JSON list of C-alpha atoms in Angstrom, two decimals:
[
{"chain": "L", "resi": 1056, "resn": "UNK", "atom": "CA", "xyz": [0.00, 0.00, 0.00]},
{"chain": "L", "resi": 1057, "resn": "UNK", "atom": "CA", "xyz": [1.08, 3.57, -0.63]},
{"chain": "L", "resi": 1058, "resn": "UNK", "atom": "CA", "xyz": [2.34, 5.56, 2.30]},
{"chain": "L", "resi": 1059, "resn": "UNK", "atom": "CA", "xyz": [-0.04, 8.57, 2.67]},
{"chain": "L", "resi": 1060, "resn": "UNK", "atom": "CA", "xyz": [2.82, 10.60, 4.12]},
{"chain": "L", "resi": 1061, "resn": "UNK", "atom": "CA", "xyz": [4.94, 10.13, 1.02]},
{"chain": "L", "resi": 1062, "resn": "UNK", "atom": "CA", "xyz": [4.86, 12.89, -1.54]},
{"chain": "L", "resi": 1063, "resn": "UNK", "atom": "CA", "xyz": [5.79, 12.71, -5.16]},
{"chain": "L", "resi": 1064, "resn": "UNK", "atom": "CA", "xyz": [9.36, 13.81, -5.85]},
{"chain": "L", "resi": 1065, "resn": "UNK", "atom": "CA", "xyz": [9.60, 17.54, -6.41]},
{"chain": "L", "resi": 1066, "resn": "UNK", "atom": "CA", "xyz": [12.16, 19.88, -7.87]},
{"chain": "L", "resi": 1067, "resn": "UNK", "atom": "CA", "xyz": [13.59, 22.89, -6.05]},
{"chain": "L", "resi": 1068, "resn": "UNK", "atom": "CA", "xyz": [10.97, 25.33, -7.31]},
{"chain": "L", "resi": 1069, "resn": "UNK", "atom": "CA", "xyz": [8.14, 23.03, -6.22]},
{"chain": "L", "resi": 1070, "resn": "UNK", "atom": "CA", "xyz": [9.77, 22.63, -2.83]},
{"chain": "L", "resi": 1071, "resn": "UNK", "atom": "CA", "xyz": [9.98, 26.42, -2.33]},
{"chain": "L", "resi": 1072, "resn": "UNK", "atom": "CA", "xyz": [6.34, 26.78, -3.39]},
{"chain": "L", "resi": 1073, "resn": "UNK", "atom": "CA", "xyz": [5.32, 24.07, -0.92]},
{"chain": "L", "resi": 1074, "resn": "UNK", "atom": "CA", "xyz": [7.39, 25.65, 1.87]},
{"chain": "L", "resi": 1075, "resn": "UNK", "atom": "CA", "xyz": [5.76, 29.06, 1.33]},
{"chain": "L", "resi": 1076, "resn": "UNK", "atom": "CA", "xyz": [2.26, 27.56, 1.30]},
{"chain": "L", "resi": 1077, "resn": "UNK", "atom": "CA", "xyz": [2.91, 25.73, 4.57]},
{"chain": "L", "resi": 1078, "resn": "UNK", "atom": "CA", "xyz": [4.47, 28.73, 6.32]},
{"chain": "L", "resi": 1079, "resn": "UNK", "atom": "CA", "xyz": [1.61, 30.99, 5.22]},
{"chain": "L", "resi": 1080, "resn": "UNK", "atom": "CA", "xyz": [-1.00, 28.44, 6.32]},
{"chain": "L", "resi": 1081, "resn": "UNK", "atom": "CA", "xyz": [0.64, 28.06, 9.73]},
{"chain": "L", "resi": 1082, "resn": "UNK", "atom": "CA", "xyz": [1.06, 31.82, 10.23]},
{"chain": "L", "resi": 1083, "resn": "UNK", "atom": "CA", "xyz": [-2.59, 32.57, 9.43]},
{"chain": "L", "resi": 1084, "resn": "UNK", "atom": "CA", "xyz": [-3.82, 29.64, 11.55]},
{"chain": "L", "resi": 1085, "resn": "UNK", "atom": "CA", "xyz": [-2.02, 31.12, 14.56]},
{"chain": "L", "resi": 1086, "resn": "UNK", "atom": "CA", "xyz": [-3.07, 34.72, 13.95]},
{"chain": "L", "resi": 1087, "resn": "UNK", "atom": "CA", "xyz": [-6.74, 34.42, 13.00]},
{"chain": "L", "resi": 1088, "resn": "UNK", "atom": "CA", "xyz": [-8.16, 33.37, 16.40]},
{"chain": "L", "resi": 1089, "resn": "UNK", "atom": "CA", "xyz": [-6.42, 36.20, 18.28]},
{"chain": "L", "resi": 1090, "resn": "UNK", "atom": "CA", "xyz": [-8.29, 39.03, 19.93]},
{"chain": "L", "resi": 1091, "resn": "UNK", "atom": "CA", "xyz": [-7.04, 42.62, 19.83]},
{"chain": "L", "resi": 1092, "resn": "UNK", "atom": "CA", "xyz": [-5.76, 42.46, 23.42]},
{"chain": "L", "resi": 1093, "resn": "UNK", "atom": "CA", "xyz": [-3.56, 39.47, 22.48]},
{"chain": "L", "resi": 1094, "resn": "UNK", "atom": "CA", "xyz": [-1.76, 41.53, 19.83]},
{"chain": "L", "resi": 1095, "resn": "UNK", "atom": "CA", "xyz": [-0.39, 44.06, 22.30]},
{"chain": "L", "resi": 1096, "resn": "UNK", "atom": "CA", "xyz": [0.27, 41.81, 25.31]},
{"chain": "L", "resi": 1097, "resn": "UNK", "atom": "CA", "xyz": [3.90, 41.62, 26.48]},
{"chain": "L", "resi": 1098, "resn": "UNK", "atom": "CA", "xyz": [5.34, 39.28, 29.11]},
{"chain": "L", "resi": 1099, "resn": "UNK", "atom": "CA", "xyz": [7.75, 41.98, 30.30]},
{"chain": "L", "resi": 1100, "resn": "UNK", "atom": "CA", "xyz": [8.73, 45.57, 29.54]},
{"chain": "L", "resi": 1101, "resn": "UNK", "atom": "CA", "xyz": [10.90, 45.72, 26.44]},
{"chain": "L", "resi": 1102, "resn": "UNK", "atom": "CA", "xyz": [9.45, 42.55, 24.89]},
{"chain": "L", "resi": 1103, "resn": "UNK", "atom": "CA", "xyz": [7.87, 42.71, 21.47]},
{"chain": "L", "resi": 1104, "resn": "UNK", "atom": "CA", "xyz": [4.13, 42.02, 21.29]},
{"chain": "L", "resi": 1105, "resn": "UNK", "atom": "CA", "xyz": [2.57, 39.62, 18.76]},
{"chain": "L", "resi": 1106, "resn": "UNK", "atom": "CA", "xyz": [1.13, 42.42, 16.61]},
{"chain": "L", "resi": 1107, "resn": "UNK", "atom": "CA", "xyz": [4.56, 43.99, 16.10]},
{"chain": "L", "resi": 1108, "resn": "UNK", "atom": "CA", "xyz": [6.27, 40.65, 15.43]},
{"chain": "L", "resi": 1109, "resn": "UNK", "atom": "CA", "xyz": [3.64, 39.72, 12.85]},
{"chain": "L", "resi": 1110, "resn": "UNK", "atom": "CA", "xyz": [3.78, 43.06, 11.02]},
{"chain": "L", "resi": 1111, "resn": "UNK", "atom": "CA", "xyz": [7.59, 43.03, 11.12]},
{"chain": "L", "resi": 1112, "resn": "UNK", "atom": "CA", "xyz": [7.65, 39.64, 9.41]},
{"chain": "L", "resi": 1113, "resn": "UNK", "atom": "CA", "xyz": [5.01, 40.53, 6.82]},
{"chain": "L", "resi": 1114, "resn": "UNK", "atom": "CA", "xyz": [6.90, 43.71, 5.92]},
{"chain": "L", "resi": 1115, "resn": "UNK", "atom": "CA", "xyz": [10.10, 41.68, 5.65]},
{"chain": "L", "resi": 1116, "resn": "UNK", "atom": "CA", "xyz": [8.49, 39.15, 3.31]},
{"chain": "L", "resi": 1117, "resn": "UNK", "atom": "CA", "xyz": [6.90, 41.97, 1.32]},
{"chain": "L", "resi": 1118, "resn": "UNK", "atom": "CA", "xyz": [10.25, 43.76, 0.96]},
{"chain": "L", "resi": 1119, "resn": "UNK", "atom": "CA", "xyz": [12.27, 40.69, 0.02]},
{"chain": "L", "resi": 1120, "resn": "UNK", "atom": "CA", "xyz": [9.83, 39.26, -2.50]},
{"chain": "L", "resi": 1121, "resn": "UNK", "atom": "CA", "xyz": [9.44, 42.64, -4.19]},
{"chain": "L", "resi": 1122, "resn": "UNK", "atom": "CA", "xyz": [13.15, 43.46, -4.13]},
{"chain": "L", "resi": 1123, "resn": "UNK", "atom": "CA", "xyz": [13.76, 40.16, -5.95]},
{"chain": "L", "resi": 1124, "resn": "UNK", "atom": "CA", "xyz": [11.26, 41.34, -8.57]},
{"chain": "L", "resi": 1125, "resn": "UNK", "atom": "CA", "xyz": [12.83, 44.82, -8.66]},
{"chain": "L", "resi": 1126, "resn": "UNK", "atom": "CA", "xyz": [9.58, 46.39, -7.44]},
{"chain": "L", "resi": 1127, "resn": "UNK", "atom": "CA", "xyz": [8.80, 48.51, -4.40]},
{"chain": "L", "resi": 1128, "resn": "UNK", "atom": "CA", "xyz": [7.20, 46.73, -1.43]},
{"chain": "L", "resi": 1129, "resn": "UNK", "atom": "CA", "xyz": [3.39, 46.74, -1.39]},
{"chain": "L", "resi": 1130, "resn": "UNK", "atom": "CA", "xyz": [3.57, 48.47, 1.99]},
{"chain": "L", "resi": 1131, "resn": "UNK", "atom": "CA", "xyz": [4.64, 51.52, -0.02]},
{"chain": "L", "resi": 1132, "resn": "UNK", "atom": "CA", "xyz": [3.18, 50.96, -3.50]},
{"chain": "L", "resi": 1133, "resn": "UNK", "atom": "CA", "xyz": [-0.33, 50.08, -2.25]},
{"chain": "L", "resi": 1134, "resn": "UNK", "atom": "CA", "xyz": [-0.39, 52.59, 0.60]},
{"chain": "L", "resi": 1135, "resn": "UNK", "atom": "CA", "xyz": [-0.57, 50.06, 3.44]},
{"chain": "L", "resi": 1136, "resn": "UNK", "atom": "CA", "xyz": [0.97, 52.51, 5.91]},
{"chain": "L", "resi": 1137, "resn": "UNK", "atom": "CA", "xyz": [-2.16, 54.64, 5.56]},
{"chain": "L", "resi": 1138, "resn": "UNK", "atom": "CA", "xyz": [-4.52, 51.63, 5.43]},
{"chain": "L", "resi": 1139, "resn": "UNK", "atom": "CA", "xyz": [-3.04, 50.37, 8.70]},
{"chain": "L", "resi": 1140, "resn": "UNK", "atom": "CA", "xyz": [-3.09, 53.81, 10.32]},
{"chain": "L", "resi": 1141, "resn": "UNK", "atom": "CA", "xyz": [0.70, 53.97, 10.34]},
{"chain": "L", "resi": 1142, "resn": "UNK", "atom": "CA", "xyz": [1.30, 56.87, 7.96]},
{"chain": "L", "resi": 1143, "resn": "UNK", "atom": "CA", "xyz": [4.17, 58.15, 10.10]},
{"chain": "L", "resi": 1144, "resn": "UNK", "atom": "CA", "xyz": [5.70, 54.67, 10.38]},
{"chain": "L", "resi": 1145, "resn": "UNK", "atom": "CA", "xyz": [9.49, 54.68, 9.92]},
{"chain": "L", "resi": 1146, "resn": "UNK", "atom": "CA", "xyz": [10.75, 53.01, 6.74]},
{"chain": "L", "resi": 1147, "resn": "UNK", "atom": "CA", "xyz": [11.85, 49.38, 6.92]},
{"chain": "L", "resi": 1148, "resn": "UNK", "atom": "CA", "xyz": [10.63, 46.56, 9.07]},
{"chain": "L", "resi": 1149, "resn": "UNK", "atom": "CA", "xyz": [12.64, 47.14, 12.28]},
{"chain": "L", "resi": 1150, "resn": "UNK", "atom": "CA", "xyz": [10.74, 48.83, 15.10]},
{"chain": "L", "resi": 1151, "resn": "UNK", "atom": "CA", "xyz": [11.80, 50.57, 18.28]},
{"chain": "L", "resi": 1152, "resn": "UNK", "atom": "CA", "xyz": [9.79, 49.82, 21.47]},
{"chain": "L", "resi": 1153, "resn": "UNK", "atom": "CA", "xyz": [7.38, 52.76, 21.09]},
{"chain": "L", "resi": 1154, "resn": "UNK", "atom": "CA", "xyz": [6.68, 51.89, 17.44]},
{"chain": "L", "resi": 1155, "resn": "UNK", "atom": "CA", "xyz": [6.21, 48.20, 18.35]},
{"chain": "L", "resi": 1156, "resn": "UNK", "atom": "CA", "xyz": [3.60, 49.14, 20.97]},
{"chain": "L", "resi": 1157, "resn": "UNK", "atom": "CA", "xyz": [1.81, 51.43, 18.48]},
{"chain": "L", "resi": 1158, "resn": "UNK", "atom": "CA", "xyz": [1.86, 48.80, 15.71]},
{"chain": "L", "resi": 1159, "resn": "UNK", "atom": "CA", "xyz": [0.38, 46.24, 18.12]},
{"chain": "L", "resi": 1160, "resn": "UNK", "atom": "CA", "xyz": [-2.75, 48.44, 18.32]},
{"chain": "L", "resi": 1161, "resn": "UNK", "atom": "CA", "xyz": [-3.53, 48.08, 14.60]},
{"chain": "L", "resi": 1162, "resn": "UNK", "atom": "CA", "xyz": [-6.81, 46.17, 14.28]},
{"chain": "L", "resi": 1163, "resn": "UNK", "atom": "CA", "xyz": [-6.26, 42.47, 13.59]},
{"chain": "L", "resi": 1164, "resn": "UNK", "atom": "CA", "xyz": [-8.48, 42.50, 10.50]},
{"chain": "L", "resi": 1165, "resn": "UNK", "atom": "CA", "xyz": [-6.27, 45.17, 8.91]},
{"chain": "L", "resi": 1166, "resn": "UNK", "atom": "CA", "xyz": [-3.08, 43.26, 9.76]},
{"chain": "L", "resi": 1167, "resn": "UNK", "atom": "CA", "xyz": [-4.58, 40.12, 8.25]},
{"chain": "L", "resi": 1168, "resn": "UNK", "atom": "CA", "xyz": [-5.70, 41.99, 5.12]},
{"chain": "L", "resi": 1169, "resn": "UNK", "atom": "CA", "xyz": [-2.13, 43.21, 4.56]},
{"chain": "L", "resi": 1170, "resn": "UNK", "atom": "CA", "xyz": [-0.72, 39.76, 5.32]},
{"chain": "L", "resi": 1171, "resn": "UNK", "atom": "CA", "xyz": [-3.08, 38.08, 2.89]},
{"chain": "L", "resi": 1172, "resn": "UNK", "atom": "CA", "xyz": [-2.06, 40.54, 0.14]},
{"chain": "L", "resi": 1173, "resn": "UNK", "atom": "CA", "xyz": [1.63, 39.91, 0.85]},
{"chain": "L", "resi": 1174, "resn": "UNK", "atom": "CA", "xyz": [1.11, 36.14, 0.95]},
{"chain": "L", "resi": 1175, "resn": "UNK", "atom": "CA", "xyz": [-0.93, 36.17, -2.25]},
{"chain": "L", "resi": 1176, "resn": "UNK", "atom": "CA", "xyz": [1.75, 38.13, -4.07]},
{"chain": "L", "resi": 1177, "resn": "UNK", "atom": "CA", "xyz": [4.60, 36.03, -2.65]},
{"chain": "L", "resi": 1178, "resn": "UNK", "atom": "CA", "xyz": [2.80, 32.82, -3.63]},
{"chain": "L", "resi": 1179, "resn": "UNK", "atom": "CA", "xyz": [2.34, 34.14, -7.15]},
{"chain": "L", "resi": 1180, "resn": "UNK", "atom": "CA", "xyz": [6.02, 35.07, -7.34]},
{"chain": "L", "resi": 1181, "resn": "UNK", "atom": "CA", "xyz": [7.34, 31.74, -6.10]},
{"chain": "L", "resi": 1182, "resn": "UNK", "atom": "CA", "xyz": [4.93, 29.92, -8.43]},
{"chain": "L", "resi": 1183, "resn": "UNK", "atom": "CA", "xyz": [6.67, 31.68, -11.32]},
{"chain": "L", "resi": 1184, "resn": "UNK", "atom": "CA", "xyz": [10.13, 30.45, -10.29]},
{"chain": "L", "resi": 1185, "resn": "UNK", "atom": "CA", "xyz": [12.01, 27.64, -11.96]},
{"chain": "L", "resi": 1186, "resn": "UNK", "atom": "CA", "xyz": [15.08, 25.85, -10.67]},
{"chain": "L", "resi": 1187, "resn": "UNK", "atom": "CA", "xyz": [17.15, 28.14, -12.90]},
{"chain": "L", "resi": 1188, "resn": "UNK", "atom": "CA", "xyz": [15.36, 31.18, -11.46]},
{"chain": "L", "resi": 1189, "resn": "UNK", "atom": "CA", "xyz": [16.19, 30.01, -7.94]},
{"chain": "L", "resi": 1190, "resn": "UNK", "atom": "CA", "xyz": [19.87, 29.80, -8.90]},
{"chain": "L", "resi": 1191, "resn": "UNK", "atom": "CA", "xyz": [19.92, 33.39, -10.21]},
{"chain": "L", "resi": 1192, "resn": "UNK", "atom": "CA", "xyz": [22.05, 35.84, -8.23]},
{"chain": "L", "resi": 1193, "resn": "UNK", "atom": "CA", "xyz": [20.25, 39.22, -8.34]},
{"chain": "L", "resi": 1194, "resn": "UNK", "atom": "CA", "xyz": [23.42, 41.05, -7.27]},
{"chain": "L", "resi": 1195, "resn": "UNK", "atom": "CA", "xyz": [26.40, 40.17, -9.49]},
{"chain": "L", "resi": 1196, "resn": "UNK", "atom": "CA", "xyz": [28.70, 41.45, -6.72]},
{"chain": "L", "resi": 1197, "resn": "UNK", "atom": "CA", "xyz": [27.32, 38.76, -4.39]},
{"chain": "L", "resi": 1198, "resn": "UNK", "atom": "CA", "xyz": [26.96, 35.64, -6.55]},
{"chain": "L", "resi": 1199, "resn": "UNK", "atom": "CA", "xyz": [26.46, 33.31, -3.56]},
{"chain": "L", "resi": 1200, "resn": "UNK", "atom": "CA", "xyz": [23.28, 35.13, -2.53]},
{"chain": "L", "resi": 1201, "resn": "UNK", "atom": "CA", "xyz": [20.93, 33.51, -5.01]},
{"chain": "L", "resi": 1202, "resn": "UNK", "atom": "CA", "xyz": [17.15, 33.84, -5.11]},
{"chain": "L", "resi": 1203, "resn": "UNK", "atom": "CA", "xyz": [16.92, 30.45, -3.33]},
{"chain": "L", "resi": 1204, "resn": "UNK", "atom": "CA", "xyz": [19.38, 31.54, -0.61]},
{"chain": "L", "resi": 1205, "resn": "UNK", "atom": "CA", "xyz": [17.50, 34.81, -0.09]},
{"chain": "L", "resi": 1206, "resn": "UNK", "atom": "CA", "xyz": [14.08, 33.14, 0.11]},
{"chain": "L", "resi": 1207, "resn": "UNK", "atom": "CA", "xyz": [15.36, 30.42, 2.45]},
{"chain": "L", "resi": 1208, "resn": "UNK", "atom": "CA", "xyz": [17.40, 32.62, 4.78]},
{"chain": "L", "resi": 1209, "resn": "UNK", "atom": "CA", "xyz": [15.45, 35.85, 4.91]},
{"chain": "L", "resi": 1210, "resn": "UNK", "atom": "CA", "xyz": [11.88, 34.73, 4.34]},
{"chain": "L", "resi": 1211, "resn": "UNK", "atom": "CA", "xyz": [11.23, 31.08, 5.17]},
{"chain": "L", "resi": 1212, "resn": "UNK", "atom": "CA", "xyz": [13.65, 30.71, 8.09]},
{"chain": "L", "resi": 1213, "resn": "UNK", "atom": "CA", "xyz": [12.77, 34.19, 9.33]},
{"chain": "L", "resi": 1214, "resn": "UNK", "atom": "CA", "xyz": [9.04, 33.41, 9.14]},
{"chain": "L", "resi": 1215, "resn": "UNK", "atom": "CA", "xyz": [9.31, 30.16, 11.09]},
{"chain": "L", "resi": 1216, "resn": "UNK", "atom": "CA", "xyz": [11.47, 31.90, 13.70]},
{"chain": "L", "resi": 1217, "resn": "UNK", "atom": "CA", "xyz": [8.84, 34.60, 14.25]},
{"chain": "L", "resi": 1218, "resn": "UNK", "atom": "CA", "xyz": [6.00, 32.08, 14.19]},
{"chain": "L", "resi": 1219, "resn": "UNK", "atom": "CA", "xyz": [7.75, 30.33, 17.07]},
{"chain": "L", "resi": 1220, "resn": "UNK", "atom": "CA", "xyz": [7.81, 33.62, 18.98]},
{"chain": "L", "resi": 1221, "resn": "UNK", "atom": "CA", "xyz": [4.11, 34.15, 18.28]},
{"chain": "L", "resi": 1222, "resn": "UNK", "atom": "CA", "xyz": [3.28, 30.63, 19.48]},
{"chain": "L", "resi": 1223, "resn": "UNK", "atom": "CA", "xyz": [5.33, 31.19, 22.64]},
{"chain": "L", "resi": 1224, "resn": "UNK", "atom": "CA", "xyz": [3.59, 34.50, 23.41]},
{"chain": "L", "resi": 1225, "resn": "UNK", "atom": "CA", "xyz": [0.22, 32.87, 22.80]},
{"chain": "L", "resi": 1226, "resn": "UNK", "atom": "CA", "xyz": [1.16, 30.05, 25.17]},
{"chain": "L", "resi": 1227, "resn": "UNK", "atom": "CA", "xyz": [2.12, 32.55, 27.87]},
{"chain": "L", "resi": 1228, "resn": "UNK", "atom": "CA", "xyz": [-1.38, 33.98, 27.46]},
{"chain": "L", "resi": 1229, "resn": "UNK", "atom": "CA", "xyz": [-2.93, 30.53, 27.90]},
{"chain": "L", "resi": 1230, "resn": "UNK", "atom": "CA", "xyz": [-3.83, 30.04, 24.26]},
{"chain": "L", "resi": 1231, "resn": "UNK", "atom": "CA", "xyz": [-3.27, 26.60, 22.77]},
{"chain": "L", "resi": 1232, "resn": "UNK", "atom": "CA", "xyz": [-1.46, 26.19, 19.46]},
{"chain": "L", "resi": 1233, "resn": "UNK", "atom": "CA", "xyz": [-3.70, 25.28, 16.53]},
{"chain": "L", "resi": 1234, "resn": "UNK", "atom": "CA", "xyz": [-3.64, 21.66, 15.44]}
]
């Protein structure tokens, strides 16, 4: 009998597509049941709240995927700063403590709307990649930093890292992880 856990062999591009789908599914599954108060809760002064961690990661994915396409991030091109009520938000995805607290007050439905746009666009981009496209080095001065390396190191690994933080903060608030 066939092993239901076995998947058909896949090439590198299919693997990246699968990895993005799984990370996005897991991220949304953990974020969707949250209440607004969960987004801003911190276990101690100086800690980052879930809302800030989530937006930081989505802006990172947005920036990386669009930089690889030589386009501006959707946060800028689609006016998400204004849509999220963060018009005076500093550029980039890093936040100081005051900005992290402010970002954590953005309504969950707006954060999820931005995340879903980013995920939709990222999924479309990775679906267009071939193995050769993954091996492309966007910066000729840094030939080891290929599209595959960039997606793995700065998007997929980064996303799972932050999802672990989100799960931990949810656990500290008594919320079980989704199955």
